[in-house]
Amino acid sequence: MTSLSPGPAEASSSASALSRIRVGSAPDSWGVWFPDDPRQVPWRRFLDEVAQSGYEWIELGPYGYLPTDPEVLLDETTRRGLKVSAGTVFTGLHHGEAVWEKTWAHVADNASLAQAMGASHLVVIPSFWRDDKTGEVLEPDTLTPEQWRNLTTLTERLGREVRERYGLRIVVHPHADTHIDSEENVVRFLDGTDSEQVSLCLDTGHYAYCGGDSVKLIETYGSRIGYLHLKQVDPEILADVRAKGTPFGPAVAQGVMCEPPSGVPALGPVLEAAQKLDVDLFAIVEQDMYPCEPDVPLPVAQRTRAFLRSCGA
């Protein structure tokens, strides 16, 4: 019988080829979107199961889900063999200076904890133009020229101050239902920001959701790719979502983000393109599954980790 799995020589060669990719997972892959929600698994269960799945690196997820006391969190992660790659913040910097102080307070809490946990990155997600739970439209889905200037200049400021105060590199995460989503908007954002201050967190699932080609982006803007989120979308569900204009939250509940390797984009070519950049990169699995039954994430995470090993990661 012919095996579809790589043989020892192939696996060794593949693993060597992706030696600069550090794979991890995140609370998102356990259905965690909020600091406190009764439909989410308890944080200890997340830590137990992510370690059980074979991952070494994690993100902090929404601030307050994991313990915010660094000593407590360090003890909990260390005894499970886990390390933190990044924290995550949401920002609405296109609104201008009026939101800076509120934004910075949120950023400072997250960055301080990430720094204390030995992380090197802070993932920055733009604010949603429609609510991710209800689908309510909160503002126009396009930015004015002034709002674009606010977004680019204040993101550069954020990158500079986060680096100076906390030693972290910000990586901006294009995301469905935000103003940095499609190839056009991602390229406009990259062209409008200083590469010394701002890098990109390329989320393969969100970029595909918004019509982008991850391999092409890596090959074209490789020097700006500072971090990866690995996920896939179900093409059939995505077609329905686009046809109906379904908001992102309900689309996730519908199953638009699917378990690899059943969706798009193919992750092997993405990882190979990233490896060719010849820099160390985190590749964090982030399969949006909110809400989900508590027993669903673990087997999905285990299968996903096995699949990524078969890709050499």
mmCIF file of C-alpha atoms in Angstrom:
data_model
loop_
_atom_site.group_PDB
_atom_site.id
_atom_site.type_symbol
_atom_site.label_atom_id
_atom_site.label_comp_id
_atom_site.label_asym_id
_atom_site.label_seq_id
_atom_site.Cartn_x
_atom_site.Cartn_y
_atom_site.Cartn_z
ATOM 1 C CA MET A 1 0.000 0.000 0.000
ATOM 2 C CA THR A 2 1.333 3.465 -0.892
ATOM 3 C CA SER A 3 1.741 5.877 2.016
ATOM 4 C CA LEU A 4 0.779 9.529 1.625
ATOM 5 C CA SER A 5 3.048 10.520 4.523
ATOM 6 C CA PRO A 6 6.621 11.637 3.845
ATOM 7 C CA GLY A 7 9.265 8.998 4.437
ATOM 8 C CA PRO A 8 12.101 9.537 6.956
ATOM 9 C CA ALA A 9 14.440 11.090 4.380
ATOM 10 C CA GLU A 10 11.719 13.365 2.998
ATOM 11 C CA ALA A 11 10.577 14.412 6.469
ATOM 12 C CA SER A 12 14.152 15.179 7.527
ATOM 13 C CA SER A 13 14.786 17.209 4.371
ATOM 14 C CA SER A 14 11.465 19.056 4.698
ATOM 15 C CA ALA A 15 12.019 19.817 8.370
ATOM 16 C CA SER A 16 15.469 21.164 7.600
ATOM 17 C CA ALA A 17 14.037 23.310 4.813
ATOM 18 C CA LEU A 18 11.691 25.076 7.241
ATOM 19 C CA SER A 19 14.190 25.408 10.069
ATOM 20 C CA ARG A 20 13.550 29.149 10.473
ATOM 21 C CA ILE A 21 9.808 28.762 11.111
ATOM 22 C CA ARG A 22 8.700 28.522 14.754
ATOM 23 C CA VAL A 23 5.214 27.049 15.010
ATOM 24 C CA GLY A 24 2.758 27.810 17.799
ATOM 25 C CA SER A 25 -0.940 28.213 18.541
ATOM 26 C CA ALA A 26 -3.237 30.690 20.227
ATOM 27 C CA PRO A 27 -6.361 30.902 22.403
ATOM 28 C CA ASP A 28 -8.289 31.688 19.216
ATOM 29 C CA SER A 29 -7.816 28.056 18.140
ATOM 30 C CA TRP A 30 -9.710 27.066 21.301
ATOM 31 C CA GLY A 31 -12.629 29.363 20.508
ATOM 32 C CA VAL A 32 -11.416 32.218 22.721
ATOM 33 C CA TRP A 33 -12.276 35.713 21.521
ATOM 34 C CA PHE A 34 -13.010 37.540 24.775
ATOM 35 C CA PRO A 35 -11.384 37.932 28.216
ATOM 36 C CA ASP A 36 -14.364 36.315 29.891
ATOM 37 C CA ASP A 37 -17.135 34.370 28.210
ATOM 38 C CA PRO A 38 -18.998 31.322 29.570
ATOM 39 C CA ARG A 39 -18.863 29.665 26.154
ATOM 40 C CA GLN A 40 -15.049 29.617 26.185
ATOM 41 C CA VAL A 41 -12.829 26.931 27.709
ATOM 42 C CA PRO A 42 -11.158 27.845 31.035
ATOM 43 C CA TRP A 43 -7.621 29.130 30.617
ATOM 44 C CA ARG A 44 -5.987 26.212 32.433
ATOM 45 C CA ARG A 45 -7.650 23.810 30.035
ATOM 46 C CA PHE A 46 -6.351 25.831 27.084
ATOM 47 C CA LEU A 47 -2.786 25.694 28.414
ATOM 48 C CA ASP A 48 -3.037 21.972 29.146
ATOM 49 C CA GLU A 49 -4.412 21.156 25.723
ATOM 50 C CA VAL A 50 -2.142 23.392 23.666
ATOM 51 C CA ALA A 51 0.850 21.688 25.303
ATOM 52 C CA GLN A 52 -0.755 18.282 24.792
ATOM 53 C CA SER A 53 -1.121 19.115 21.095
ATOM 54 C CA GLY A 54 2.638 19.488 20.714
ATOM 55 C CA TYR A 55 3.005 23.251 20.491
ATOM 56 C CA GLU A 56 5.799 25.120 22.249
ATOM 57 C CA TRP A 57 4.744 28.719 21.538
ATOM 58 C CA ILE A 58 1.510 30.556 22.358
ATOM 59 C CA GLU A 59 0.049 34.035 22.111
ATOM 60 C CA LEU A 60 -1.613 35.747 25.060
ATOM 61 C CA GLY A 61 -4.988 36.169 23.355
ATOM 62 C CA PRO A 62 -7.478 38.729 24.675
ATOM 63 C CA TYR A 63 -5.996 40.575 27.637
ATOM 64 C CA GLY A 64 -7.397 39.116 30.850
ATOM 65 C CA TYR A 65 -8.154 35.635 29.537
ATOM 66 C CA LEU A 66 -4.806 34.307 30.755
ATOM 67 C CA PRO A 67 -3.518 35.526 34.141
ATOM 68 C CA THR A 68 -2.157 39.066 33.923
ATOM 69 C CA ASP A 69 0.263 38.561 36.830
ATOM 70 C CA PRO A 70 3.520 37.696 35.061
ATOM 71 C CA GLU A 71 4.781 35.522 37.915
ATOM 72 C CA VAL A 72 1.627 33.414 37.896
ATOM 73 C CA LEU A 73 1.529 33.125 34.114
ATOM 74 C CA LEU A 74 5.237 32.339 33.859
ATOM 75 C CA ASP A 75 4.834 29.512 36.364
ATOM 76 C CA GLU A 76 1.792 28.135 34.521
ATOM 77 C CA THR A 77 3.454 28.239 31.108
ATOM 78 C CA THR A 78 6.904 27.057 32.167
ATOM 79 C CA ARG A 79 5.674 23.908 33.841
ATOM 80 C CA ARG A 80 3.833 23.024 30.647
ATOM 81 C CA GLY A 81 6.862 23.714 28.438
ATOM 82 C CA LEU A 82 5.250 26.755 26.809
ATOM 83 C CA LYS A 83 6.667 30.144 25.802
ATOM 84 C CA VAL A 84 4.913 33.337 24.676
ATOM 85 C CA SER A 85 5.550 34.762 21.214
ATOM 86 C CA ALA A 86 3.266 37.818 21.275
ATOM 87 C CA GLY A 87 0.437 39.774 22.818
ATOM 88 C CA THR A 88 -2.505 41.160 20.842
ATOM 89 C CA VAL A 89 -4.168 44.586 20.820
ATOM 90 C CA PHE A 90 -7.051 46.182 18.930
ATOM 91 C CA THR A 91 -6.697 49.773 17.756
ATOM 92 C CA GLY A 92 -8.732 52.421 15.962
ATOM 93 C CA LEU A 93 -5.920 54.778 15.044
ATOM 94 C CA HIS A 94 -7.660 56.045 11.912
ATOM 95 C CA HIS A 95 -9.745 58.149 14.317
ATOM 96 C CA GLY A 96 -6.694 60.307 15.004
ATOM 97 C CA GLU A 97 -5.047 61.861 18.044
ATOM 98 C CA ALA A 98 -8.318 61.858 19.995
ATOM 99 C CA VAL A 99 -8.019 58.096 20.568
ATOM 100 C CA TRP A 100 -4.291 57.961 21.254
ATOM 101 C CA GLU A 101 -4.366 58.032 25.064
ATOM 102 C CA LYS A 102 -7.091 55.401 25.322
ATOM 103 C CA THR A 103 -5.287 53.267 22.766
ATOM 104 C CA TRP A 104 -1.974 53.580 24.545
ATOM 105 C CA ALA A 105 -3.469 52.524 27.897
ATOM 106 C CA HIS A 106 -4.733 49.336 26.244
ATOM 107 C CA VAL A 107 -1.443 48.775 24.454
ATOM 108 C CA ALA A 108 0.660 49.380 27.553
ATOM 109 C CA ASP A 109 -1.122 46.696 29.589
ATOM 110 C CA ASN A 110 -0.656 44.128 26.838
ATOM 111 C CA ALA A 111 2.897 45.124 25.959
ATOM 112 C CA SER A 112 4.001 45.084 29.589
ATOM 113 C CA LEU A 113 2.735 41.536 30.065
ATOM 114 C CA ALA A 114 4.166 40.366 26.748
ATOM 115 C CA GLN A 115 7.549 41.861 27.633
ATOM 116 C CA ALA A 116 7.518 40.215 31.055
ATOM 117 C CA MET A 117 6.787 36.874 29.408
ATOM 118 C CA GLY A 118 9.774 37.203 27.084
ATOM 119 C CA ALA A 119 7.733 37.834 23.932
ATOM 120 C CA SER A 120 9.208 39.697 20.983
ATOM 121 C CA HIS A 121 6.077 40.886 19.162
ATOM 122 C CA LEU A 122 2.817 42.718 19.628
ATOM 123 C CA VAL A 123 0.088 41.865 17.117
ATOM 124 C CA VAL A 124 -1.943 44.980 16.251
ATOM 125 C CA ILE A 125 -5.434 44.466 14.805
ATOM 126 C CA PRO A 126 -7.337 47.450 13.360
ATOM 127 C CA SER A 127 -10.774 48.108 14.793
ATOM 128 C CA PHE A 128 -13.783 46.549 13.048
ATOM 129 C CA TRP A 129 -16.079 48.704 10.930
ATOM 130 C CA ARG A 130 -18.939 46.365 11.877
ATOM 131 C CA ASP A 131 -19.440 44.500 15.121
ATOM 132 C CA ASP A 132 -17.948 41.009 15.083
ATOM 133 C CA LYS A 133 -20.755 39.582 17.209
ATOM 134 C CA THR A 134 -23.882 41.346 15.996
ATOM 135 C CA GLY A 135 -22.861 42.493 12.515
ATOM 136 C CA GLU A 136 -23.994 46.048 13.320
ATOM 137 C CA VAL A 137 -22.346 48.580 10.999
ATOM 138 C CA LEU A 138 -20.343 50.940 13.203
ATOM 139 C CA GLU A 139 -18.810 53.209 10.557
ATOM 140 C CA PRO A 140 -18.123 53.311 6.787
ATOM 141 C CA ASP A 141 -16.091 50.422 5.409
ATOM 142 C CA THR A 142 -13.697 52.763 3.568
ATOM 143 C CA LEU A 143 -11.404 55.436 4.954
ATOM 144 C CA THR A 144 -11.081 59.055 3.886
ATOM 145 C CA PRO A 145 -7.627 60.362 2.876
ATOM 146 C CA GLU A 146 -7.353 62.049 6.283
ATOM 147 C CA GLN A 147 -8.191 58.783 8.065
ATOM 148 C CA TRP A 148 -5.546 56.964 6.041
ATOM 149 C CA ARG A 149 -2.997 59.575 7.137
ATOM 150 C CA ASN A 150 -4.085 59.119 10.756
ATOM 151 C CA LEU A 151 -3.804 55.359 10.435
ATOM 152 C CA THR A 152 -0.322 55.330 8.923
ATOM 153 C CA THR A 153 1.273 58.078 10.999
ATOM 154 C CA LEU A 154 -0.133 56.906 14.332
ATOM 155 C CA THR A 155 0.740 53.283 13.596
ATOM 156 C CA GLU A 156 4.326 54.377 12.975
ATOM 157 C CA ARG A 157 4.246 56.246 16.284
ATOM 158 C CA LEU A 158 2.856 53.152 17.997
ATOM 159 C CA GLY A 159 5.618 51.007 16.532
ATOM 160 C CA ARG A 160 8.305 53.436 17.632
ATOM 161 C CA GLU A 161 6.991 53.836 21.189
ATOM 162 C CA VAL A 162 6.317 50.136 21.723
ATOM 163 C CA ARG A 163 9.884 49.380 20.603
ATOM 164 C CA GLU A 164 11.407 52.104 22.791
ATOM 165 C CA ARG A 165 9.399 51.355 25.936
ATOM 166 C CA TYR A 166 8.917 47.598 25.761
ATOM 167 C CA GLY A 167 11.417 46.259 23.248
ATOM 168 C CA LEU A 168 8.654 44.674 21.150
ATOM 169 C CA ARG A 169 8.109 44.805 17.402
ATOM 170 C CA ILE A 170 4.557 45.606 16.302
ATOM 171 C CA VAL A 171 3.114 43.482 13.500
ATOM 172 C CA VAL A 172 -0.122 44.786 11.996
ATOM 173 C CA HIS A 173 -2.721 42.111 11.243
ATOM 174 C CA PRO A 174 -4.921 42.569 8.143
ATOM 175 C CA HIS A 175 -8.351 41.345 9.207
ATOM 176 C CA ALA A 176 -11.780 40.820 7.702
ATOM 177 C CA ASP A 177 -14.284 43.599 8.432
ATOM 178 C CA THR A 178 -11.501 46.110 9.137
ATOM 179 C CA HIS A 179 -10.007 48.792 6.920
ATOM 180 C CA ILE A 180 -6.813 46.785 6.317
ATOM 181 C CA ASP A 181 -8.239 43.745 4.574
ATOM 182 C CA SER A 182 -7.903 43.353 0.782
ATOM 183 C CA GLU A 183 -4.683 43.318 -1.252
ATOM 184 C CA GLU A 184 -5.365 46.907 -2.312
ATOM 185 C CA ASN A 185 -5.690 48.141 1.263
ATOM 186 C CA VAL A 186 -2.813 46.053 2.608
ATOM 187 C CA VAL A 187 -0.482 47.351 -0.105
ATOM 188 C CA ARG A 188 -1.637 50.926 0.468
ATOM 189 C CA PHE A 189 -0.936 50.519 4.187
ATOM 190 C CA LEU A 190 2.514 49.022 3.621
ATOM 191 C CA ASP A 191 3.447 51.690 1.077
ATOM 192 C CA GLY A 192 2.317 54.387 3.501
ATOM 193 C CA THR A 193 4.303 53.228 6.549
ATOM 194 C CA ASP A 194 7.961 53.129 7.528
ATOM 195 C CA SER A 195 9.400 49.611 7.364
ATOM 196 C CA GLU A 196 11.641 50.399 10.330
ATOM 197 C CA GLN A 197 8.610 50.939 12.564
ATOM 198 C CA VAL A 198 5.842 48.754 11.109
ATOM 199 C CA SER A 199 5.831 45.128 9.979
ATOM 200 C CA LEU A 200 2.959 42.893 8.937
ATOM 201 C CA CYS A 201 1.364 39.902 10.598
ATOM 202 C CA LEU A 202 0.179 38.008 7.532
ATOM 203 C CA ASP A 203 -2.869 35.949 8.438
ATOM 204 C CA THR A 204 -3.288 33.508 5.587
ATOM 205 C CA GLY A 205 -6.959 32.873 6.309
ATOM 206 C CA HIS A 206 -8.030 36.491 6.622
ATOM 207 C CA TYR A 207 -6.049 37.455 3.544
ATOM 208 C CA ALA A 208 -7.701 34.690 1.508
ATOM 209 C CA TYR A 209 -11.093 35.640 2.990
ATOM 210 C CA CYS A 210 -10.548 39.132 1.541
ATOM 211 C CA GLY A 211 -9.321 37.874 -1.827
ATOM 212 C CA GLY A 212 -5.554 38.117 -1.318
ATOM 213 C CA ASP A 213 -2.764 35.740 -2.334
ATOM 214 C CA SER A 214 -0.411 35.095 0.600
ATOM 215 C CA VAL A 215 2.453 33.648 -1.454
ATOM 216 C CA LYS A 216 2.352 36.629 -3.804
ATOM 217 C CA LEU A 217 2.397 39.054 -0.861
ATOM 218 C CA ILE A 218 5.376 37.286 0.707
ATOM 219 C CA GLU A 219 7.244 37.278 -2.589
ATOM 220 C CA THR A 220 6.465 40.960 -3.256
ATOM 221 C CA TYR A 221 6.686 42.472 0.237
ATOM 222 C CA GLY A 222 8.870 39.902 1.953
ATOM 223 C CA SER A 223 10.902 42.409 3.939
ATOM 224 C CA ARG A 224 7.697 43.667 5.576
ATOM 225 C CA ILE A 225 6.483 40.241 6.736
ATOM 226 C CA GLY A 226 7.352 40.015 10.418
ATOM 227 C CA TYR A 227 5.000 37.294 11.644
ATOM 228 C CA LEU A 228 2.521 34.715 10.343
ATOM 229 C CA HIS A 229 -0.889 33.481 11.411
ATOM 230 C CA LEU A 230 -1.780 30.174 9.802
ATOM 231 C CA LYS A 231 -5.370 29.402 8.951
ATOM 232 C CA GLN A 232 -7.522 28.377 6.006
ATOM 233 C CA VAL A 233 -10.960 29.243 4.670
ATOM 234 C CA ASP A 234 -13.588 26.942 3.214
ATOM 235 C CA PRO A 235 -14.066 28.137 -0.397
ATOM 236 C CA GLU A 236 -17.713 27.083 -0.624
ATOM 237 C CA ILE A 237 -18.731 28.760 2.620
ATOM 238 C CA LEU A 238 -16.662 31.822 1.687
ATOM 239 C CA ALA A 239 -18.541 32.097 -1.613
ATOM 240 C CA ASP A 240 -21.829 32.068 0.295
ATOM 241 C CA VAL A 241 -20.508 34.629 2.801
ATOM 242 C CA ARG A 242 -19.456 36.964 -0.002
ATOM 243 C CA ALA A 243 -22.713 36.537 -1.895
ATOM 244 C CA LYS A 244 -24.787 37.369 1.171
ATOM 245 C CA GLY A 245 -22.484 39.987 2.715
ATOM 246 C CA THR A 246 -22.349 38.009 5.954
ATOM 247 C CA PRO A 247 -20.406 39.746 8.750
ATOM 248 C CA PHE A 248 -17.230 38.082 9.960
ATOM 249 C CA GLY A 249 -18.508 36.814 13.324
ATOM 250 C CA PRO A 250 -21.520 34.961 11.891
ATOM 251 C CA ALA A 251 -19.308 33.718 9.048
ATOM 252 C CA VAL A 252 -17.002 32.089 11.590
ATOM 253 C CA ALA A 253 -19.977 30.510 13.333
ATOM 254 C CA GLN A 254 -20.978 29.200 9.898
ATOM 255 C CA GLY A 255 -17.574 27.467 9.632
ATOM 256 C CA VAL A 256 -15.842 29.719 7.098
ATOM 257 C CA MET A 257 -12.492 29.091 8.810
ATOM 258 C CA CYS A 258 -11.738 25.390 8.438
ATOM 259 C CA GLU A 259 -9.278 22.793 9.626
ATOM 260 C CA PRO A 260 -6.144 22.391 7.482
ATOM 261 C CA PRO A 261 -5.557 21.028 4.921
ATOM 262 C CA SER A 262 -9.175 21.128 3.745
ATOM 263 C CA GLY A 263 -9.274 24.819 2.765
ATOM 264 C CA VAL A 264 -7.294 27.586 1.090
ATOM 265 C CA PRO A 265 -4.615 28.765 0.809
ATOM 266 C CA ALA A 266 -2.371 25.700 0.718
ATOM 267 C CA LEU A 267 -0.083 26.195 3.710
ATOM 268 C CA GLY A 268 2.923 24.297 2.365
ATOM 269 C CA PRO A 269 3.709 26.876 -0.337
ATOM 270 C CA VAL A 270 3.136 29.713 2.155
ATOM 271 C CA LEU A 271 5.652 28.231 4.582
ATOM 272 C CA GLU A 272 8.144 27.577 1.781
ATOM 273 C CA ALA A 273 7.845 31.186 0.570
ATOM 274 C CA ALA A 274 8.329 32.427 4.125
ATOM 275 C CA GLN A 275 11.402 30.238 4.613
ATOM 276 C CA LYS A 276 12.991 31.787 1.502
ATOM 277 C CA LEU A 277 12.974 35.160 3.280
ATOM 278 C CA ASP A 278 15.841 33.740 5.368
ATOM 279 C CA VAL A 279 14.643 35.269 8.639
ATOM 280 C CA ASP A 280 13.268 33.678 11.792
ATOM 281 C CA LEU A 281 9.477 33.839 11.764
ATOM 282 C CA PHE A 282 6.749 32.755 14.108
ATOM 283 C CA ALA A 283 3.920 30.897 12.392
ATOM 284 C CA ILE A 284 1.034 30.779 14.852
ATOM 285 C CA VAL A 285 -2.001 28.614 14.133
ATOM 286 C CA GLU A 286 -5.111 30.687 14.696
ATOM 287 C CA GLN A 287 -8.224 28.836 13.629
ATOM 288 C CA ASP A 288 -11.214 31.053 14.379
ATOM 289 C CA MET A 289 -13.846 28.842 16.019
ATOM 290 C CA TYR A 290 -15.962 31.108 18.209
ATOM 291 C CA PRO A 291 -18.198 29.770 19.592
ATOM 292 C CA CYS A 292 -17.403 26.054 19.754
ATOM 293 C CA GLU A 293 -18.088 23.090 21.986
ATOM 294 C CA PRO A 294 -15.301 22.588 24.553
ATOM 295 C CA ASP A 295 -14.262 19.155 23.277
ATOM 296 C CA VAL A 296 -13.799 20.288 19.662
ATOM 297 C CA PRO A 297 -10.458 22.195 19.744
ATOM 298 C CA LEU A 298 -8.049 19.551 21.082
ATOM 299 C CA PRO A 299 -8.356 16.941 18.320
ATOM 300 C CA VAL A 300 -8.363 19.673 15.666
ATOM 301 C CA ALA A 301 -5.189 21.150 17.176
ATOM 302 C CA GLN A 302 -3.497 17.738 17.296
ATOM 303 C CA ARG A 303 -4.330 16.981 13.680
ATOM 304 C CA THR A 304 -3.225 20.455 12.588
ATOM 305 C CA ARG A 305 0.107 20.078 14.375
ATOM 306 C CA ALA A 306 0.636 16.706 12.686
ATOM 307 C CA PHE A 307 -0.223 18.239 9.297
ATOM 308 C CA LEU A 308 2.263 21.085 9.779
ATOM 309 C CA ARG A 309 4.959 18.571 10.706
ATOM 310 C CA SER A 310 4.267 16.828 7.416
ATOM 311 C CA CYS A 311 5.008 20.191 5.761
ATOM 312 C CA GLY A 312 8.308 20.338 7.633
ATOM 313 C CA ALA A 313 7.262 22.864 10.263
#
